């Protein structure tokens, strides 16, 4: 909707950082087979990777070079604001034979964002 | 991945971005379905499970989940033991209820009565390596064990007419451990990964024989006492699904599918910092 995309535009003008995002399994129809949790904090990365990239931006050297080139040639895109560290979550769920499984799923939560 | 700005001239005729790729409409249900299928396959699932409503969930798995999440106040069974010796490297824990049981007489035990239970473990995915397992049997409070200690013998068996089952473990059942006020106590038998691999590669079924006998006497208990006095291996008449699911024998496998971290982070052998022994108790 209009309001939300305007808000995301405003957010993306700010520097690259982690933003809150709660995934409610009811919203995606997974509550039937996931016993716990009912949702989790996944987060997402959004924001600009503008010159100069501050140290805390957790940037790769390539991102710095790309950002430098972008500062002299706007046709080259800036680096992207992406997750740079992720962590797992444990899901307790029912499999297709109605058996109960407890499993650790990799890379489900954004712990850190950076310019790449 | 573009932060705005037209990039057409840098393509120099190489790969022209198609406008639709620039702003895919995420409202497209087909696309959402595709993303979901990709994620499910990433989670090791062929398709989205569609369980029948009201499937009873063993308390032990729920307590394990809460304990792993360090929500100790939500762990309900005061005799809950965190299976640290099983869970070391595993990132997947699966639970199986037994298929059925057969009371029968066997000459091997001098005309005594024993119980056969079997588990179908064929649903364990091929790419998952079982590292350890345990067989959990519920003792019942309804009847005392009778005078003197009793011994529970656990045998591995190919099928219920196996004349020479393999003794896996023998254990003295004493009353002492039941000092706290709960409605029962679980006997957990550790099973080796080899035993599971062999069963999984073979028939996909794992069978056990259970025998309880008085320690100071060679005859086993008569049939009607075995079922009620000691081990909850048969459902009471009229017992509902949920309460039976909380009492029936449970096989728990601990495995790793080669993707990602174990459930217990290395260096955190003692998740949550609770001061408990290897088979310690959860402090309420």
CSV table of C-alpha atoms in Angstrom, one decimal:
chain,number,residue,atom,x,y,z
A,1,UNK,CA,0.0,0.0,0.0
A,2,UNK,CA,1.0,3.6,-0.5
A,3,UNK,CA,1.9,4.4,3.0
A,4,UNK,CA,4.0,1.4,3.5
A,5,UNK,CA,6.0,1.8,0.3
A,6,UNK,CA,6.7,5.5,1.2
A,7,UNK,CA,7.9,4.3,4.6
A,8,UNK,CA,10.2,1.7,3.0
A,9,UNK,CA,11.5,4.4,0.6
A,10,UNK,CA,12.3,6.7,3.5
A,11,UNK,CA,14.0,3.8,5.4
A,12,UNK,CA,16.0,2.8,2.4
A,13,UNK,CA,17.4,6.3,2.0
A,14,UNK,CA,19.0,5.8,5.5
A,15,UNK,CA,22.2,3.9,5.9
A,16,UNK,CA,22.1,0.1,5.4
A,17,UNK,CA,21.0,-1.6,8.7
A,18,UNK,CA,18.8,-4.3,10.1
A,19,UNK,CA,15.1,-3.7,10.5
A,20,UNK,CA,12.5,-5.6,12.5
A,21,UNK,CA,10.3,-8.2,10.7
A,22,UNK,CA,8.2,-10.7,12.7
A,23,UNK,CA,7.1,-13.7,10.7
A,24,UNK,CA,3.7,-15.0,11.9
A,25,UNK,CA,3.3,-18.6,10.7
A,26,UNK,CA,-0.5,-18.0,10.8
A,27,UNK,CA,-0.1,-15.4,8.0
A,28,UNK,CA,1.6,-18.0,5.8
A,29,UNK,CA,-0.7,-20.9,6.7
A,30,UNK,CA,2.0,-22.9,8.4
A,31,UNK,CA,0.3,-23.0,11.8
A,32,UNK,CA,-1.3,-26.4,10.9
A,33,UNK,CA,2.0,-28.2,10.9
A,34,UNK,CA,4.3,-26.1,13.0
A,35,UNK,CA,3.6,-26.8,16.7
A,36,UNK,CA,6.1,-24.2,18.0
A,37,UNK,CA,7.0,-21.4,17.8
A,38,UNK,CA,3.9,-19.6,16.3
A,39,UNK,CA,6.3,-17.2,14.6
A,40,UNK,CA,9.7,-15.6,15.0
A,41,UNK,CA,11.7,-12.4,14.6
A,42,UNK,CA,13.4,-12.8,11.2
A,43,UNK,CA,14.5,-9.1,10.6
A,44,UNK,CA,15.6,-7.8,7.2
A,45,UNK,CA,18.3,-5.5,5.7
A,46,UNK,CA,17.5,-2.3,4.1
A,47,UNK,CA,19.3,1.1,3.5
A,48,UNK,CA,21.8,2.8,1.3
A,49,UNK,CA,25.5,2.0,0.9
A,50,UNK,CA,26.7,5.5,0.3
A,51,UNK,CA,30.3,6.7,-0.1
A,52,UNK,CA,32.3,6.5,2.2
A,53,UNK,CA,31.3,3.2,3.7
A,54,UNK,CA,31.9,3.5,7.5
A,55,UNK,CA,33.7,0.6,9.2
A,56,UNK,CA,30.7,-0.6,11.0
A,57,UNK,CA,29.0,-1.1,7.6
A,58,UNK,CA,30.8,-4.5,7.6
A,59,UNK,CA,31.7,-4.0,3.9
A,60,UNK,CA,33.8,-6.1,1.6
A,61,UNK,CA,36.7,-4.4,-0.2
A,62,UNK,CA,34.9,-5.1,-3.4
A,63,UNK,CA,31.9,-3.1,-2.1
A,64,UNK,CA,34.2,-0.2,-1.3
A,65,UNK,CA,35.7,-0.2,-4.8
A,66,UNK,CA,32.2,-0.5,-6.3
A,67,UNK,CA,31.0,2.4,-4.2
A,68,UNK,CA,34.1,4.5,-5.2
A,69,UNK,CA,33.4,3.8,-8.9
A,70,UNK,CA,29.7,4.7,-8.3
A,71,UNK,CA,30.8,8.0,-6.8
A,72,UNK,CA,32.5,9.0,-10.2
A,73,UNK,CA,30.2,7.1,-12.5
A,74,UNK,CA,26.5,7.0,-11.5
A,75,UNK,CA,25.9,4.3,-14.1
A,76,UNK,CA,27.6,1.7,-11.9
A,77,UNK,CA,25.2,0.7,-9.1
A,78,UNK,CA,26.1,1.1,-5.5
A,79,UNK,CA,26.8,-1.9,-3.3
A,80,UNK,CA,23.8,-3.8,-1.9
A,81,UNK,CA,22.6,-3.9,1.7
A,82,UNK,CA,22.4,-7.6,2.5
A,83,UNK,CA,22.5,-10.0,5.5
A,84,UNK,CA,26.1,-10.7,6.5
A,85,UNK,CA,25.5,-13.0,9.4
A,86,UNK,CA,22.5,-15.3,10.0
A,87,UNK,CA,21.5,-17.7,12.8
A,88,UNK,CA,19.3,-20.8,13.0
A,89,UNK,CA,15.9,-21.3,14.7
A,90,UNK,CA,14.5,-24.6,16.2
A,91,UNK,CA,11.1,-25.6,14.9
A,92,UNK,CA,8.9,-28.2,16.5
A,93,UNK,CA,6.6,-29.6,13.8
A,94,UNK,CA,4.6,-32.5,12.5
A,95,UNK,CA,5.9,-34.2,9.4
A,96,UNK,CA,3.8,-35.8,6.6
A,97,UNK,CA,3.4,-39.0,8.7
A,98,UNK,CA,2.1,-37.0,11.7
A,99,UNK,CA,5.3,-37.6,13.6
A,100,UNK,CA,6.7,-34.9,15.8
A,101,UNK,CA,10.1,-33.5,14.8
A,102,UNK,CA,12.4,-31.0,16.5
A,103,UNK,CA,14.8,-29.5,14.0
A,104,UNK,CA,17.3,-26.7,13.8
A,105,UNK,CA,16.9,-24.7,10.6
A,106,UNK,CA,19.9,-22.8,9.3
A,107,UNK,CA,20.1,-19.1,8.3
A,108,UNK,CA,16.6,-18.1,9.4
A,109,UNK,CA,17.4,-15.0,11.5
A,110,UNK,CA,19.4,-11.9,10.3
A,111,UNK,CA,21.9,-11.1,12.9
A,112,UNK,CA,23.9,-8.5,10.9
A,113,UNK,CA,23.7,-6.5,7.7
A,114,UNK,CA,26.4,-5.0,5.5
A,115,UNK,CA,27.3,-3.6,2.1
A,116,UNK,CA,28.4,-6.2,-0.5
B,1,UNK,CA,19.7,-5.7,-6.2
B,2,UNK,CA,19.7,-2.2,-7.7
B,3,UNK,CA,19.6,0.9,-5.6
B,4,UNK,CA,17.8,3.0,-8.2
B,5,UNK,CA,19.4,4.7,-11.3
B,6,UNK,CA,19.3,3.5,-14.9
B,7,UNK,CA,21.9,1.0,-15.7
B,8,UNK,CA,21.0,0.3,-19.4
B,9,UNK,CA,24.1,2.0,-20.9
B,10,UNK,CA,26.5,-0.1,-18.9
B,11,UNK,CA,25.1,-3.3,-20.3
B,12,UNK,CA,26.5,-2.4,-23.7
B,13,UNK,CA,24.1,-4.9,-25.2
B,14,UNK,CA,25.2,-7.6,-22.8
B,15,UNK,CA,22.3,-8.7,-20.7
B,16,UNK,CA,19.3,-6.3,-20.8
B,17,UNK,CA,17.3,-6.5,-17.6
B,18,UNK,CA,13.8,-7.4,-18.4
B,19,UNK,CA,11.4,-4.8,-16.8
B,20,UNK,CA,9.4,-7.6,-15.2
B,21,UNK,CA,12.5,-8.9,-13.4
B,22,UNK,CA,13.1,-5.4,-12.0
B,23,UNK,CA,9.8,-5.4,-10.1
B,24,UNK,CA,8.2,-8.8,-9.9
B,25,UNK,CA,4.7,-8.6,-8.5
B,26,UNK,CA,5.0,-10.4,-5.2
B,27,UNK,CA,1.2,-10.6,-5.0
B,28,UNK,CA,1.4,-13.4,-7.6
B,29,UNK,CA,0.2,-16.5,-5.7
B,30,UNK,CA,2.0,-18.8,-8.1
B,31,UNK,CA,5.3,-17.0,-7.2
B,32,UNK,CA,4.5,-17.2,-3.4
B,33,UNK,CA,3.8,-20.9,-3.9
B,34,UNK,CA,7.1,-21.4,-5.7
B,35,UNK,CA,9.0,-19.6,-3.0
B,36,UNK,CA,7.3,-21.6,-0.3
B,37,UNK,CA,8.1,-24.9,-2.1
B,38,UNK,CA,11.7,-23.8,-2.3
B,39,UNK,CA,11.8,-23.0,1.4
B,40,UNK,CA,10.1,-26.3,2.3
B,41,UNK,CA,12.7,-28.3,0.3
B,42,UNK,CA,15.4,-26.3,2.0
B,43,UNK,CA,13.8,-27.4,5.3
B,44,UNK,CA,14.1,-31.0,4.1
B,45,UNK,CA,10.4,-31.4,3.3
B,46,UNK,CA,9.1,-32.6,-0.1
B,47,UNK,CA,5.8,-30.7,0.4
B,48,UNK,CA,4.0,-28.9,3.1
B,49,UNK,CA,2.8,-31.4,5.7
B,50,UNK,CA,-0.9,-31.6,6.1
B,51,UNK,CA,-1.4,-33.3,9.5
B,52,UNK,CA,-4.8,-34.5,10.6
B,53,UNK,CA,-6.3,-32.1,13.3
B,54,UNK,CA,-5.5,-32.8,16.9
B,55,UNK,CA,-2.5,-35.0,16.5
B,56,UNK,CA,-1.3,-35.7,20.1
B,57,UNK,CA,2.3,-34.4,20.7
B,58,UNK,CA,4.5,-36.3,23.2
B,59,UNK,CA,5.2,-34.2,26.2
B,60,UNK,CA,8.9,-35.1,26.0
B,61,UNK,CA,9.4,-33.4,22.6
B,62,UNK,CA,7.5,-30.2,23.8
B,63,UNK,CA,9.7,-30.1,27.0
B,64,UNK,CA,12.8,-30.7,24.9
B,65,UNK,CA,11.8,-27.7,22.6
B,66,UNK,CA,11.1,-25.4,25.6
B,67,UNK,CA,14.3,-26.5,27.3
B,68,UNK,CA,16.3,-25.8,24.1
B,69,UNK,CA,14.6,-22.3,23.9
B,70,UNK,CA,15.6,-21.8,27.5
B,71,UNK,CA,11.9,-21.4,28.5
B,72,UNK,CA,12.5,-23.6,31.5
B,73,UNK,CA,9.3,-22.4,33.2
B,74,UNK,CA,7.4,-24.1,30.4
B,75,UNK,CA,8.9,-27.5,31.0
B,76,UNK,CA,6.1,-29.5,32.5
B,77,UNK,CA,7.6,-32.9,33.5
B,78,UNK,CA,9.6,-32.3,36.7
B,79,UNK,CA,11.5,-35.5,35.9
B,80,UNK,CA,12.6,-34.1,32.5
B,81,UNK,CA,16.2,-35.0,31.7
B,82,UNK,CA,18.0,-33.0,29.0
B,83,UNK,CA,19.5,-35.9,26.9
B,84,UNK,CA,22.8,-34.2,26.6
B,85,UNK,CA,24.6,-37.4,25.8
B,86,UNK,CA,22.4,-37.9,22.7
B,87,UNK,CA,21.9,-34.4,21.5
B,88,UNK,CA,25.6,-33.4,21.1
B,89,UNK,CA,26.0,-33.2,17.3
B,90,UNK,CA,22.4,-33.6,16.3
B,91,UNK,CA,20.3,-31.0,14.5
B,92,UNK,CA,17.2,-33.1,14.2
B,93,UNK,CA,15.2,-35.0,16.8
B,94,UNK,CA,12.4,-37.4,15.5
B,95,UNK,CA,9.9,-39.3,17.7
B,96,UNK,CA,8.2,-42.5,16.8
B,97,UNK,CA,5.3,-44.3,18.6
B,98,UNK,CA,5.3,-48.1,18.5
B,99,UNK,CA,3.2,-49.8,15.9
B,100,UNK,CA,1.6,-52.3,18.1
B,101,UNK,CA,2.5,-55.0,20.6
B,102,UNK,CA,2.0,-58.8,20.9
B,103,UNK,CA,1.7,-60.7,24.1
B,104,UNK,CA,2.9,-64.2,23.5
B,105,UNK,CA,4.6,-67.1,25.1
B,106,UNK,CA,8.1,-68.2,24.1
B,107,UNK,CA,10.0,-71.4,25.1
B,108,UNK,CA,13.1,-69.2,25.1
B,109,UNK,CA,11.9,-67.8,28.4
B,110,UNK,CA,10.7,-71.0,30.0
B,111,UNK,CA,7.0,-70.3,29.2
B,112,UNK,CA,7.1,-66.8,30.5
B,113,UNK,CA,5.2,-63.9,28.9
B,114,UNK,CA,6.9,-61.0,27.3
B,115,UNK,CA,5.9,-58.1,25.2
B,116,UNK,CA,6.9,-57.3,21.6
B,117,UNK,CA,6.8,-53.8,20.3
B,118,UNK,CA,8.1,-52.5,17.0
B,119,UNK,CA,8.7,-49.1,15.4
B,120,UNK,CA,8.5,-48.0,11.8
B,121,UNK,CA,11.5,-45.7,11.2
B,122,UNK,CA,11.4,-45.8,7.4
B,123,UNK,CA,10.3,-42.1,7.3
B,124,UNK,CA,13.8,-41.0,8.3
B,125,UNK,CA,15.2,-39.3,5.2
B,126,UNK,CA,18.1,-41.1,3.4
B,127,UNK,CA,20.3,-38.0,3.7
B,128,UNK,CA,19.9,-37.9,7.4
B,129,UNK,CA,22.5,-39.7,9.5
B,130,UNK,CA,21.2,-41.1,12.9
B,131,UNK,CA,23.8,-40.4,15.6
B,132,UNK,CA,22.0,-41.8,18.6
B,133,UNK,CA,18.6,-42.9,19.8
B,134,UNK,CA,16.7,-43.9,23.0
B,135,UNK,CA,13.8,-46.1,23.8
B,136,UNK,CA,11.5,-44.5,26.4
B,137,UNK,CA,9.2,-46.7,28.5
B,138,UNK,CA,6.8,-45.3,31.0
B,139,UNK,CA,6.5,-47.0,34.4
B,140,UNK,CA,3.1,-46.8,36.0
B,141,UNK,CA,2.3,-45.7,39.5
B,142,UNK,CA,-1.0,-47.6,39.5
B,143,UNK,CA,0.5,-50.7,41.0
B,144,UNK,CA,3.5,-51.2,43.2
B,145,UNK,CA,6.2,-53.3,41.8
B,146,UNK,CA,5.4,-55.9,44.4
B,147,UNK,CA,7.7,-57.3,47.1
B,148,UNK,CA,11.4,-56.9,46.3
B,149,UNK,CA,13.2,-55.5,43.2
B,150,UNK,CA,12.3,-56.4,39.7
B,151,UNK,CA,14.5,-56.7,36.6
B,152,UNK,CA,13.5,-55.3,33.2
B,153,UNK,CA,15.3,-57.1,30.3
B,154,UNK,CA,15.3,-55.4,26.9
B,155,UNK,CA,15.9,-57.6,23.8
B,156,UNK,CA,16.4,-56.6,20.2
B,157,UNK,CA,14.5,-58.9,17.8
B,158,UNK,CA,14.0,-59.2,14.1
B,159,UNK,CA,10.4,-60.3,14.5
B,160,UNK,CA,8.2,-61.5,17.3
B,161,UNK,CA,8.9,-65.2,16.7
B,162,UNK,CA,12.6,-64.7,16.8
B,163,UNK,CA,13.9,-67.7,18.9
B,164,UNK,CA,17.1,-66.0,19.8
B,165,UNK,CA,16.6,-62.3,20.5
B,166,UNK,CA,19.7,-60.3,21.5
B,167,UNK,CA,19.8,-58.9,25.0
B,168,UNK,CA,20.5,-55.2,24.7
B,169,UNK,CA,20.2,-54.1,28.4
B,170,UNK,CA,19.0,-55.4,31.7
B,171,UNK,CA,18.0,-53.0,34.4
B,172,UNK,CA,16.9,-53.3,38.1
B,173,UNK,CA,13.6,-51.4,38.6
B,174,UNK,CA,13.6,-50.0,42.1
B,175,UNK,CA,10.9,-47.9,43.8
B,176,UNK,CA,13.4,-45.4,45.2
B,177,UNK,CA,13.5,-43.2,42.2
B,178,UNK,CA,9.8,-42.5,42.4
B,179,UNK,CA,10.0,-40.3,45.5
B,180,UNK,CA,8.8,-37.2,43.8
B,181,UNK,CA,5.1,-36.7,43.2
B,182,UNK,CA,4.5,-37.5,39.5
B,183,UNK,CA,2.2,-39.9,37.8
B,184,UNK,CA,5.0,-42.1,36.6
B,185,UNK,CA,8.7,-42.4,35.6
B,186,UNK,CA,10.3,-43.0,32.2
B,187,UNK,CA,12.9,-45.6,31.8
B,188,UNK,CA,15.2,-44.5,28.9
B,189,UNK,CA,17.4,-47.0,27.1
B,190,UNK,CA,20.2,-45.7,24.9
B,191,UNK,CA,20.4,-47.3,21.5
B,192,UNK,CA,23.5,-47.3,19.3
B,193,UNK,CA,23.5,-45.6,15.9
B,194,UNK,CA,24.6,-48.9,14.2
B,195,UNK,CA,21.4,-50.6,15.4
B,196,UNK,CA,19.3,-47.8,13.8
B,197,UNK,CA,21.4,-47.8,10.6
B,198,UNK,CA,20.9,-51.5,10.2
B,199,UNK,CA,17.2,-51.4,10.8
B,200,UNK,CA,16.8,-48.3,8.5
B,201,UNK,CA,18.8,-49.9,5.7
B,202,UNK,CA,16.8,-53.2,6.2
B,203,UNK,CA,13.1,-53.5,6.8
B,204,UNK,CA,12.8,-50.0,8.2
B,205,UNK,CA,11.3,-51.6,11.3
B,206,UNK,CA,12.9,-51.9,14.8
B,207,UNK,CA,11.5,-54.6,17.1
B,208,UNK,CA,12.1,-55.1,20.9
B,209,UNK,CA,11.1,-57.7,23.5
B,210,UNK,CA,10.4,-56.4,27.0
B,211,UNK,CA,10.4,-58.7,30.0
B,212,UNK,CA,9.9,-57.8,33.7
B,213,UNK,CA,10.7,-60.5,36.3
B,214,UNK,CA,11.1,-60.5,40.0
B,215,UNK,CA,14.9,-60.3,40.7
B,216,UNK,CA,15.0,-63.1,43.2
B,217,UNK,CA,12.9,-65.6,41.3
B,218,UNK,CA,13.2,-67.1,37.8
B,219,UNK,CA,9.6,-67.0,36.8
B,220,UNK,CA,8.4,-63.9,35.0
B,221,UNK,CA,5.3,-62.1,36.1
B,222,UNK,CA,2.0,-63.5,34.9
B,223,UNK,CA,0.6,-61.8,31.9
B,224,UNK,CA,-2.0,-59.6,33.5
B,225,UNK,CA,0.5,-58.0,35.9
B,226,UNK,CA,3.2,-57.3,33.3
B,227,UNK,CA,0.9,-54.9,31.4
B,228,UNK,CA,-0.5,-53.0,34.4
B,229,UNK,CA,2.0,-53.3,37.2
B,230,UNK,CA,5.1,-52.1,35.4
B,231,UNK,CA,5.3,-50.7,31.9
B,232,UNK,CA,2.7,-48.7,30.1
B,233,UNK,CA,2.8,-50.8,26.9
B,234,UNK,CA,-0.8,-51.2,26.3
B,235,UNK,CA,-3.7,-48.7,26.2
B,236,UNK,CA,-6.2,-48.8,29.0
B,237,UNK,CA,-9.8,-49.6,28.0
B,238,UNK,CA,-11.4,-46.4,26.9
B,239,UNK,CA,-8.2,-44.4,27.2
B,240,UNK,CA,-8.3,-41.3,25.0
B,241,UNK,CA,-5.6,-40.6,22.3
B,242,UNK,CA,-4.0,-37.7,24.1
B,243,UNK,CA,-3.4,-39.3,27.4
B,244,UNK,CA,-2.3,-42.5,25.7
B,245,UNK,CA,0.2,-40.6,23.5
B,246,UNK,CA,1.7,-39.2,26.8
B,247,UNK,CA,2.3,-42.7,28.2
B,248,UNK,CA,3.0,-45.1,25.3
B,249,UNK,CA,6.5,-46.3,24.4
B,250,UNK,CA,8.4,-43.7,22.5
B,251,UNK,CA,11.5,-44.1,20.2
B,252,UNK,CA,13.5,-40.9,19.9
B,253,UNK,CA,16.2,-40.6,17.2
B,254,UNK,CA,18.9,-37.9,17.2
B,255,UNK,CA,20.4,-37.2,13.7
B,256,UNK,CA,22.0,-34.6,11.5
B,257,UNK,CA,21.0,-33.9,7.9
B,258,UNK,CA,24.4,-32.3,6.9
B,259,UNK,CA,22.9,-28.8,6.8
B,260,UNK,CA,23.7,-26.3,9.5
B,261,UNK,CA,24.4,-26.2,13.2
B,262,UNK,CA,23.6,-28.7,15.9
B,263,UNK,CA,20.8,-28.0,18.3
B,264,UNK,CA,23.3,-27.5,21.1
B,265,UNK,CA,25.8,-24.9,20.1
B,266,UNK,CA,29.4,-26.1,20.7
B,267,UNK,CA,30.9,-24.7,23.8
B,268,UNK,CA,27.3,-24.6,25.2
B,269,UNK,CA,27.2,-28.2,26.4
B,270,UNK,CA,25.1,-26.8,29.2
B,271,UNK,CA,22.5,-24.6,27.4
B,272,UNK,CA,20.9,-22.1,29.7
B,273,UNK,CA,23.7,-22.5,32.3
B,274,UNK,CA,21.5,-24.7,34.5
B,275,UNK,CA,23.7,-26.5,37.0
B,276,UNK,CA,22.7,-30.1,36.5
B,277,UNK,CA,24.5,-33.4,36.1
B,278,UNK,CA,24.7,-35.3,32.8
B,279,UNK,CA,21.3,-36.8,33.5
B,280,UNK,CA,20.4,-33.9,35.8
B,281,UNK,CA,16.9,-32.8,36.8
B,282,UNK,CA,15.3,-29.6,35.6
B,283,UNK,CA,15.1,-27.2,38.5
B,284,UNK,CA,11.5,-26.0,38.8
